[in-house]
Coordinates of C-alpha atoms and ligand atoms in Angstrom, one line a residue:
M1 CA 29.9 1.4 1.6
S2 CA 28.3 1.0 5.4
S3 CA 29.7 2.9 8.3
M4 CA 30.9 -0.3 9.9
T5 CA 34.0 -0.7 7.4
T6 CA 35.2 3.0 8.4
T7 CA 34.8 2.8 12.1
S8 CA 38.2 2.5 13.8
S9 CA 39.2 -0.9 15.4
T10 CA 38.7 0.4 18.9
A11 CA 35.5 2.4 18.5
P12 CA 32.3 0.9 19.7
V13 CA 29.5 0.3 17.3
P14 CA 26.5 2.3 18.0
N15 CA 23.6 0.2 18.2
P16 CA 24.7 -2.5 15.7
P17 CA 21.6 -3.9 13.8
R18 CA 20.0 -7.1 15.4
A19 CA 19.0 -8.8 12.4
L20 CA 19.6 -9.2 8.6
T21 CA 16.0 -7.8 8.3
D22 CA 16.6 -4.8 10.8
R23 CA 15.5 -2.0 8.0
R24 CA 12.9 0.6 7.4
G25 CA 9.6 -0.7 6.4
I26 CA 8.7 -0.9 3.0
L27 CA 5.7 0.8 1.3
F28 CA 3.3 -1.3 -1.0
I29 CA 0.6 0.3 -3.1
I30 CA -2.2 -1.9 -4.3
S31 CA -4.6 -0.4 -7.0
A32 CA -7.5 -2.0 -9.1
P33 CA -10.5 -0.8 -10.9
S34 CA -13.4 -0.8 -8.2
G35 CA -15.1 -4.4 -7.7
T36 CA -11.9 -6.2 -8.7
G37 CA -11.5 -7.4 -5.1
K38 CA -8.6 -5.5 -3.7
T39 CA -10.3 -5.0 -0.4
T40 CA -10.9 -8.6 -0.1
L41 CA -7.3 -9.4 -1.1
C42 CA -5.9 -6.6 1.1
K43 CA -7.9 -8.0 4.2
Q44 CA -6.4 -11.4 3.4
L45 CA -2.9 -10.1 3.3
T46 CA -2.7 -8.3 6.6
A47 CA -4.2 -11.4 8.4
N48 CA -1.7 -13.7 6.6
L49 CA 1.6 -11.7 6.6
P50 CA 3.5 -11.0 9.6
N51 CA 4.8 -7.1 10.3
L52 CA 2.4 -5.5 7.7
W53 CA 0.2 -2.6 8.6
Q54 CA -2.6 -1.4 6.2
S55 CA -3.1 2.3 6.2
V56 CA -6.6 3.7 6.9
S57 CA -7.7 6.9 4.6
Y58 CA -9.7 9.7 5.2
T59 CA -12.8 10.1 2.9
T60 CA -15.7 12.5 2.4
R61 CA -17.7 9.3 1.0
K62 CA -20.7 8.3 3.1
P63 CA -20.1 5.0 4.8
R64 CA -21.6 1.6 3.4
P65 CA -23.6 -0.4 5.6
G66 CA -21.3 -2.4 7.8
E67 CA -18.5 0.2 7.7
E68 CA -17.0 1.5 10.7
H69 CA -15.2 4.8 11.4
G70 CA -11.5 4.1 12.1
R71 CA -11.9 0.7 10.5
E72 CA -12.5 0.9 6.7
Y73 CA -11.9 4.7 6.7
Y74 CA -12.0 8.0 8.7
F75 CA -15.3 9.5 7.5
T76 CA -15.0 13.0 7.4
D77 CA -16.8 16.0 5.4
E78 CA -15.6 18.4 2.8
Q79 CA -14.3 21.3 4.9
L80 CA -12.3 19.0 7.4
F81 CA -10.7 17.3 4.4
Q82 CA -9.6 20.6 2.7
E83 CA -8.0 21.8 6.1
M84 CA -6.1 18.6 6.5
I85 CA -4.7 19.4 2.7
E86 CA -3.8 22.9 3.9
R87 CA -1.9 21.6 7.0
S88 CA -0.1 18.9 4.6
E89 CA -1.4 16.2 6.6
F90 CA -1.7 13.7 3.6
V91 CA 0.9 11.8 1.8
E92 CA -1.2 12.1 -1.1
W93 CA -5.0 12.7 -1.8
A94 CA -7.3 12.4 -4.8
R95 CA -10.9 13.0 -5.7
V96 CA -12.4 9.3 -6.8
Y97 CA -15.7 8.9 -8.1
G98 CA -16.6 12.6 -6.8
N99 CA -15.5 11.9 -3.2
L100 CA -12.0 12.9 -1.6
Y101 CA -9.7 10.2 -0.4
G102 CA -6.4 10.9 1.3
T103 CA -3.8 8.9 2.9
P104 CA -2.4 10.5 6.6
W105 CA 1.2 10.9 7.2
K106 CA 1.5 10.3 10.8
L107 CA 1.1 6.7 11.5
L108 CA 2.5 5.6 7.9
A109 CA 5.8 7.6 9.0
E110 CA 5.9 5.9 12.4
K111 CA 5.5 2.4 10.8
I112 CA 8.1 2.7 8.4
E113 CA 10.6 4.2 11.0
R114 CA 9.7 1.3 13.3
N115 CA 10.5 -1.4 10.5
I116 CA 6.9 -2.2 10.0
D117 CA 6.0 -2.6 6.3
V118 CA 2.8 -0.6 5.1
L119 CA 0.1 -1.6 2.8
L120 CA -2.0 1.3 0.7
E121 CA -5.1 0.6 -1.2
I122 CA -5.4 3.6 -3.2
D123 CA -6.3 4.9 -6.6
V124 CA -4.1 5.3 -9.7
Q125 CA -3.7 9.0 -8.9
G126 CA -2.7 8.6 -5.3
A127 CA -0.4 5.8 -6.7
I128 CA 1.6 8.6 -8.9
Q129 CA 2.0 10.7 -5.9
V130 CA 3.3 8.2 -3.6
R131 CA 5.7 6.9 -6.1
K132 CA 7.3 10.1 -6.7
R133 CA 7.8 10.6 -2.7
F134 CA 8.8 6.9 -2.2
E135 CA 10.9 5.8 -4.9
D136 CA 11.7 2.4 -3.4
S137 CA 7.8 1.8 -3.0
V138 CA 6.3 -1.5 -4.5
S139 CA 3.2 -0.9 -6.5
I140 CA 0.9 -3.6 -7.5
F141 CA -2.0 -3.3 -10.1
I142 CA -4.8 -6.1 -9.6
L143 CA -6.7 -6.7 -12.9
P144 CA -10.2 -8.3 -13.0
P145 CA -10.6 -11.3 -15.2
S146 CA -12.9 -9.5 -17.6
I147 CA -15.2 -6.4 -17.8
T148 CA -18.3 -8.7 -17.7
V149 CA -16.9 -10.5 -14.6
L150 CA -16.3 -7.0 -12.8
R151 CA -19.7 -5.8 -13.5
S152 CA -21.1 -9.1 -11.9
R153 CA -18.9 -8.6 -8.8
L154 CA -20.1 -4.9 -8.4
E155 CA -23.6 -5.9 -8.8
T156 CA -23.1 -9.0 -6.2
R157 CA -21.2 -6.7 -3.8
G158 CA -24.7 -4.9 -3.6
S159 CA -23.2 -1.6 -2.1
D160 CA -23.5 0.8 -5.1
S161 CA -26.5 2.1 -7.0
P162 CA -26.9 1.2 -10.7
E163 CA -25.7 4.7 -11.3
E164 CA -22.5 4.2 -9.4
I165 CA -21.6 0.8 -10.9
Q166 CA -22.1 2.5 -14.5
A167 CA -19.7 5.4 -13.3
R168 CA -17.1 3.0 -12.0
L169 CA -17.4 0.8 -15.1
Q170 CA -16.7 3.8 -17.4
K171 CA -13.7 4.5 -15.7
V172 CA -12.0 1.1 -16.2
K173 CA -10.4 1.9 -19.5
E174 CA -8.6 4.9 -17.9
E175 CA -7.6 3.2 -14.7
V176 CA -6.2 0.1 -16.5
W177 CA -4.2 2.1 -18.7
S178 CA -1.9 2.8 -15.9
Y179 CA -1.0 -0.7 -15.6
R180 CA 2.4 0.0 -17.1
D181 CA 3.5 2.2 -14.3
Y182 CA 3.2 -0.6 -11.5
T183 CA 6.0 -2.9 -10.6
Y184 CA 3.6 -6.0 -10.8
I185 CA 0.3 -7.0 -12.2
V186 CA -1.8 -9.6 -10.6
Q187 CA -5.0 -11.1 -12.3
N188 CA -7.8 -11.6 -9.5
D189 CA -9.5 -14.6 -11.1
D190 CA -9.4 -17.5 -8.4
L191 CA -9.1 -16.0 -5.0
T192 CA -6.7 -18.4 -3.7
R193 CA -4.3 -18.1 -6.6
S194 CA -4.2 -14.1 -6.4
Q195 CA -3.7 -14.3 -2.9
R196 CA -0.6 -16.7 -3.5
D197 CA 0.7 -14.5 -6.2
L198 CA 0.4 -11.4 -3.9
E199 CA 2.1 -12.9 -0.9
S200 CA 5.2 -14.3 -3.1
I201 CA 5.6 -10.5 -4.3
F202 CA 5.6 -9.2 -0.6
W203 CA 8.2 -12.0 0.5
S204 CA 10.3 -11.6 -2.2
E205 CA 10.5 -7.7 -2.0
R206 CA 11.3 -8.3 1.7
L207 CA 14.3 -10.5 0.7
K208 CA 15.8 -7.8 -1.9
T209 CA 19.7 -7.5 -1.1
E210 CA 19.2 -3.7 -1.5
R211 CA 16.4 -3.8 1.5
L212 CA 18.7 -5.9 3.7
N213 CA 20.8 -4.8 6.2
M214 CA 24.3 -5.3 5.0
T215 CA 26.0 -3.7 8.1
W216 CA 24.6 -7.2 10.0
I217 CA 26.1 -9.4 7.5
E218 CA 29.5 -7.4 7.8
N219 CA 29.2 -7.6 11.4
N220 CA 28.6 -11.0 11.6
F221 CA 30.5 -12.7 8.8
I222 CA 33.3 -10.5 7.6
L223 CA 34.8 -8.3 10.1
D224 CA 37.0 -9.6 12.8
G225 CA 36.0 -9.9 16.3
E226 CA 38.2 -6.9 17.3
R227 CA 36.5 -4.7 15.1
K228 CA 32.9 -5.8 16.0
S229 CA 34.0 -4.8 19.6
Ligands
ADP1 P1 -12.8 -4.0 -4.6 O1 -12.3 -3.3 -3.2 O2 -11.7 -3.9 -5.6 O3 -13.8 -2.5 -5.1 P2 -14.1 -6.1 -3.3 O4 -13.1 -6.6 -2.3 O5 -15.0 -5.2 -2.5 O6 -13.5 -5.2 -4.5 O7 -14.6 -7.3 -4.0 C1 -15.9 -6.9 -4.9 C2 -16.7 -8.1 -5.1 O8 -16.2 -9.4 -5.4 C3 -17.1 -8.8 -3.5 O9 -18.2 -9.2 -3.4 C4 -16.1 -9.9 -3.2 O10 -16.4 -10.7 -2.5 C5 -16.1 -10.2 -4.5 N1 -14.6 -11.1 -5.0 C6 -13.4 -10.5 -4.7 N2 -12.6 -11.4 -5.4 C7 -13.3 -12.3 -5.9 C8 -12.6 -13.5 -6.6 N3 -11.4 -13.7 -6.7 N4 -13.7 -14.4 -7.1 C9 -15.1 -14.0 -7.0 N5 -15.3 -13.1 -6.2 C10 -14.5 -12.1 -5.7
5GP2 P1 -14.1 2.9 -2.3 O1 -15.4 4.1 -2.3 O2 -14.9 1.9 -3.4 O3 -14.0 2.3 -0.9 O4 -13.2 3.5 -2.9 C1 -13.0 3.9 -4.1 C2 -11.5 4.4 -4.9 O5 -10.8 5.1 -3.9 C3 -10.8 2.9 -4.8 O6 -9.8 2.9 -6.1 C4 -9.8 3.1 -3.7 O7 -8.6 2.3 -4.0 C5 -9.6 4.5 -3.6 N1 -9.0 5.2 -2.3 C6 -9.4 4.6 -1.1 N2 -8.5 5.5 -0.3 C7 -7.7 6.3 -0.8 C8 -6.8 7.0 -0.5 O8 -6.4 7.5 0.7 N3 -6.0 7.7 -1.6 C9 -6.4 7.7 -2.8 N4 -6.0 8.3 -3.7 N5 -7.3 6.8 -3.4 C10 -8.1 5.9 -2.3

């Protein structure tokens, strides 16, 4: 029951919700084997969907050509990263393909409090940690069409050495095994179709009854004028 129904008829309502969607931000997690297309899809999602912010992680990996500090990642060294772990500055962190990656707390918490939805593009180990901390988070696993297509996407992207590509392909079985822990699965075959599937998940989650502001509904449709004050 919301606090509205227990308020006395003369007491003013403190900061009544302004809209049905006046609620805390939703935490969306996207994971996929490297080369599947999650970076491409996440960029399109943040460009197309209003009120969605993508978190920028810290990593000890070296920047790839074209990557910028503060845009794709905050590039840092192992010692600074360890200090951040000790200061509990990460929501989650993990070692992936030999490098450390972590999601910083500060901006994420601010966005959620300000009703802005947050998108995390993180690996399966990070997703486990976030799901434990945020039980109402929504996780989406992106599958490539096949291992052959995945290999060719990694080769076409041209950002990893043959050894790195091999290491990434070797991890696929382990990563895909985690699919059952995710709320949704989207196969990234045709980019337009995958984008449509992803956007429909985001819009549907935003409209779930449990996430909407029931106080607003009661205030506007159920309680009489006197009680609304
Ligand atoms: P990830 O972030 O999962 O490692 P990327 O977004 O970097 O993957 O995509 C890997 C490569 O595959 C890029 O060259 C990208 O342009 C290409 N790609 C992504 N999605 C598709 C798709 N649906 N069809 C064909 N190529 C794609
Ligand atoms: P890449 O080096 O290709 O950008 O990313 C390698 C892997 O690290 C991807 O699976 C990506 O999702 C994951 N990753 C990126 N940022 C984070 C993070 O903050 N935490 C975790 N756990 N994984 C991350």
